[in-house]
Amino acid sequence: MDTKSYIAKVYRHPTPTPAEAAERTTAVLGSSPADWGLLLIRLTFGLLMAGHGAQKLFGIFGGTGLTATGTGFATLGYRPGKIFAAICGLSEFLGGLGLAAGLLTPLAAAALIGVMINAMASVTGAHGLWETNGGVEYSVCIAVVALAIATIGPGRLALDRFFRWGAGGWAEGAFALGLGGIAAAIALSL
């Protein structure tokens, strides 16, 4: 509904119906319940992933820090372990912050997808599906949520709303999945 029609409708009906009141609220705030839902998902998911990366990088939130994480990566065959640990930690930290803010969303999603593909290929894949057995369940969920946010778009309550990719779409989802897959393949081949 355009602005003129909306104003005419409001002035014809001094007491708005519930639907009209909801429409007015949406028009005033410029966002929908879906935008607020996406913000909730992005903030929760993104900040938890950033915290997960911070555990690796800085040793906070109960994490072991870069040196110990690097030793763990080296035992998995990633050499030099500390560099791969830094790449992983930065991908989780910056990818999580990017999703939380809705900034460079396809790139942030690609960072998390790439890390999760690596986790599935090098650690959890051999243990089946369920997390209780050390399986891929958790990694699949993270990768799918990141891919979904890139494809749906971060919503109006995001910094990306000013850019073309802020609306999401098939191209943005394909970019996130493709770049994450390529980065994972490179890391796994080294």
Tab-separated table of C-alpha atoms in Angstrom:
chain	number	residue	atom	x	y	z
A	1	MET	CA	0.000	0.000	0.000
A	2	ASP	CA	1.406	3.400	-0.922
A	3	THR	CA	1.665	6.283	1.552
A	4	LYS	CA	-1.301	8.270	0.178
A	5	SER	CA	-3.626	5.260	0.364
A	6	TYR	CA	-2.429	4.495	3.856
A	7	ILE	CA	-3.011	8.067	5.093
A	8	ALA	CA	-6.455	8.181	3.482
A	9	LYS	CA	-7.339	4.880	5.100
A	10	VAL	CA	-6.175	6.035	8.546
A	11	TYR	CA	-8.103	9.299	8.383
A	12	ARG	CA	-11.323	7.556	7.238
A	13	HIS	CA	-11.167	5.236	10.245
A	14	PRO	CA	-10.334	7.127	13.454
A	15	THR	CA	-10.271	3.841	15.388
A	16	PRO	CA	-8.106	1.403	13.427
A	17	THR	CA	-8.879	-2.268	13.221
A	18	PRO	CA	-6.241	-4.605	14.670
A	19	ALA	CA	-4.942	-5.311	11.157
A	20	GLU	CA	-4.684	-1.588	10.430
A	21	ALA	CA	-2.895	-0.985	13.732
A	22	ALA	CA	-0.390	-3.731	12.917
A	23	GLU	CA	0.114	-2.278	9.438
A	24	ARG	CA	0.685	1.173	10.932
A	25	THR	CA	3.218	-0.206	13.417
A	26	THR	CA	5.065	-2.002	10.629
A	27	ALA	CA	5.065	1.139	8.491
A	28	VAL	CA	6.363	3.257	11.380
A	29	LEU	CA	9.113	0.875	12.447
A	30	GLY	CA	9.949	-0.206	8.909
A	31	SER	CA	10.311	-3.796	9.995
A	32	SER	CA	8.238	-6.908	10.278
A	33	PRO	CA	8.038	-9.714	12.826
A	34	ALA	CA	10.209	-11.715	10.395
A	35	ASP	CA	12.892	-9.002	10.597
A	36	TRP	CA	12.846	-9.182	14.391
A	37	GLY	CA	12.928	-12.985	14.275
A	38	LEU	CA	15.941	-12.905	11.947
A	39	LEU	CA	17.623	-10.420	14.282
A	40	LEU	CA	17.062	-12.778	17.211
A	41	ILE	CA	18.507	-15.725	15.279
A	42	ARG	CA	21.442	-13.666	13.979
A	43	LEU	CA	22.320	-12.231	17.382
A	44	THR	CA	22.063	-15.538	19.241
A	45	PHE	CA	23.782	-17.630	16.618
A	46	GLY	CA	26.335	-15.013	15.587
A	47	LEU	CA	27.416	-14.020	19.080
A	48	LEU	CA	27.701	-17.639	20.210
A	49	MET	CA	29.863	-18.416	17.170
A	50	ALA	CA	31.983	-15.318	17.841
A	51	GLY	CA	32.401	-16.522	21.417
A	52	HIS	CA	33.398	-19.962	20.155
A	53	GLY	CA	36.075	-18.350	17.994
A	54	ALA	CA	37.212	-16.169	20.905
A	55	GLN	CA	37.784	-19.327	22.949
A	56	LYS	CA	40.290	-20.487	20.336
A	57	LEU	CA	41.907	-17.107	19.733
A	58	PHE	CA	42.023	-15.504	23.166
A	59	GLY	CA	41.435	-18.313	25.662
A	60	ILE	CA	38.345	-16.594	27.098
A	61	PHE	CA	34.945	-18.112	27.948
A	62	GLY	CA	36.686	-21.280	29.114
A	63	GLY	CA	38.703	-21.692	25.920
A	64	THR	CA	42.238	-22.971	25.684
A	65	GLY	CA	43.709	-20.133	23.630
A	66	LEU	CA	45.649	-20.119	20.401
A	67	THR	CA	48.707	-22.107	21.465
A	68	ALA	CA	46.790	-25.057	22.925
A	69	THR	CA	44.254	-24.966	20.104
A	70	GLY	CA	47.139	-24.951	17.620
A	71	THR	CA	48.557	-28.072	19.266
A	72	GLY	CA	45.179	-29.752	18.860
A	73	PHE	CA	45.017	-28.761	15.197
A	74	ALA	CA	48.508	-30.171	14.641
A	75	THR	CA	47.408	-33.542	16.057
A	76	LEU	CA	44.591	-33.515	13.473
A	77	GLY	CA	47.157	-33.105	10.710
A	78	TYR	CA	46.843	-29.363	10.146
A	79	ARG	CA	50.387	-28.009	9.845
A	80	PRO	CA	51.353	-25.532	11.133
A	81	GLY	CA	48.674	-26.078	13.738
A	82	LYS	CA	48.781	-22.610	15.239
A	83	ILE	CA	48.176	-20.932	11.874
A	84	PHE	CA	45.223	-23.201	11.100
A	85	ALA	CA	43.874	-22.613	14.619
A	86	ALA	CA	44.102	-18.858	14.019
A	87	ILE	CA	42.302	-19.186	10.668
A	88	CYS	CA	39.574	-21.276	12.285
A	89	GLY	CA	39.239	-18.970	15.285
A	90	LEU	CA	39.136	-15.844	13.106
A	91	SER	CA	36.576	-17.446	10.790
A	92	GLU	CA	34.305	-18.253	13.720
A	93	PHE	CA	34.910	-14.937	15.488
A	94	LEU	CA	34.545	-12.616	12.495
A	95	GLY	CA	31.925	-14.768	10.772
A	96	GLY	CA	29.865	-14.770	13.962
A	97	LEU	CA	30.188	-11.007	14.418
A	98	GLY	CA	29.301	-10.482	10.751
A	99	LEU	CA	26.130	-12.535	11.077
A	100	ALA	CA	25.185	-10.869	14.359
A	101	ALA	CA	25.504	-7.398	12.813
A	102	GLY	CA	24.116	-8.487	9.455
A	103	LEU	CA	27.268	-7.167	7.802
A	104	LEU	CA	28.740	-8.855	4.723
A	105	THR	CA	26.331	-11.677	5.478
A	106	PRO	CA	27.232	-14.020	2.566
A	107	LEU	CA	30.935	-13.718	3.408
A	108	ALA	CA	30.307	-14.244	7.139
A	109	ALA	CA	28.206	-17.314	6.334
A	110	ALA	CA	30.933	-18.649	4.010
A	111	ALA	CA	33.495	-18.386	6.833
A	112	LEU	CA	31.335	-20.490	9.157
A	113	ILE	CA	30.376	-22.989	6.453
A	114	GLY	CA	34.040	-23.521	5.565
A	115	VAL	CA	35.003	-24.170	9.181
A	116	MET	CA	32.119	-26.612	9.651
A	117	ILE	CA	32.983	-28.556	6.482
A	118	ASN	CA	36.515	-28.898	7.841
A	119	ALA	CA	35.194	-30.025	11.212
A	120	MET	CA	33.005	-32.646	9.562
A	121	ALA	CA	35.780	-33.901	7.299
A	122	SER	CA	38.552	-34.029	9.881
A	123	VAL	CA	36.890	-34.684	13.241
A	124	THR	CA	33.202	-35.546	13.397
A	125	GLY	CA	32.510	-37.294	10.078
A	126	ALA	CA	33.893	-40.622	11.220
A	127	HIS	CA	31.507	-40.723	14.178
A	128	GLY	CA	28.176	-40.700	12.375
A	129	LEU	CA	25.349	-38.201	12.721
A	130	TRP	CA	24.628	-37.672	16.404
A	131	GLU	CA	26.654	-35.387	18.658
A	132	THR	CA	26.350	-37.890	21.521
A	133	ASN	CA	28.677	-40.143	19.518
A	134	GLY	CA	30.915	-37.248	18.439
A	135	GLY	CA	29.114	-37.008	15.091
A	136	VAL	CA	28.360	-34.235	12.606
A	137	GLU	CA	25.000	-33.101	14.038
A	138	TYR	CA	26.295	-29.835	15.538
A	139	SER	CA	28.438	-28.921	12.528
A	140	VAL	CA	25.604	-29.588	10.087
A	141	CYS	CA	23.258	-27.364	12.113
A	142	ILE	CA	25.754	-24.494	12.149
A	143	ALA	CA	26.435	-24.774	8.410
A	144	VAL	CA	22.727	-24.935	7.539
A	145	VAL	CA	21.781	-21.948	9.713
A	146	ALA	CA	24.601	-19.879	8.189
A	147	LEU	CA	23.550	-20.904	4.674
A	148	ALA	CA	19.896	-20.154	5.405
A	149	ILE	CA	20.681	-16.663	6.707
A	150	ALA	CA	22.775	-15.913	3.609
A	151	THR	CA	19.971	-17.161	1.343
A	152	ILE	CA	17.052	-15.541	3.193
A	153	GLY	CA	19.006	-12.358	3.840
A	154	PRO	CA	19.691	-10.772	7.211
A	155	GLY	CA	16.468	-8.727	7.268
A	156	ARG	CA	15.881	-5.001	7.556
A	157	LEU	CA	17.484	-4.796	11.001
A	158	ALA	CA	20.941	-5.383	9.558
A	159	LEU	CA	23.793	-3.265	8.267
A	160	ASP	CA	23.565	-5.087	4.921
A	161	ARG	CA	20.138	-3.570	4.239
A	162	PHE	CA	21.949	-0.787	2.357
A	163	PHE	CA	23.603	-3.211	-0.076
A	164	ARG	CA	22.240	-5.376	-2.896
A	165	TRP	CA	23.193	-8.627	-1.170
A	166	GLY	CA	21.270	-7.545	1.930
A	167	ALA	CA	18.057	-8.934	0.475
A	168	GLY	CA	19.494	-12.436	0.233
A	169	GLY	CA	18.706	-14.741	-2.639
A	170	TRP	CA	19.898	-17.805	-4.483
A	171	ALA	CA	23.100	-16.073	-5.617
A	172	GLU	CA	24.009	-15.073	-2.061
A	173	GLY	CA	23.359	-18.592	-0.781
A	174	ALA	CA	25.367	-20.111	-3.633
A	175	PHE	CA	28.210	-17.669	-2.954
A	176	ALA	CA	28.304	-18.585	0.756
A	177	LEU	CA	28.194	-22.321	0.080
A	178	GLY	CA	30.642	-22.162	-2.819
A	179	LEU	CA	33.224	-19.980	-1.096
A	180	GLY	CA	32.941	-21.961	2.147
A	181	GLY	CA	33.375	-25.207	0.205
A	182	ILE	CA	36.363	-23.917	-1.750
A	183	ALA	CA	38.060	-22.608	1.409
A	184	ALA	CA	37.441	-25.922	3.155
A	185	ALA	CA	38.828	-27.875	0.207
A	186	ILE	CA	41.974	-25.745	0.168
A	187	ALA	CA	42.510	-26.166	3.916
A	188	LEU	CA	41.919	-29.909	3.732
A	189	SER	CA	44.342	-30.311	0.828
A	190	LEU	CA	47.258	-28.555	2.539
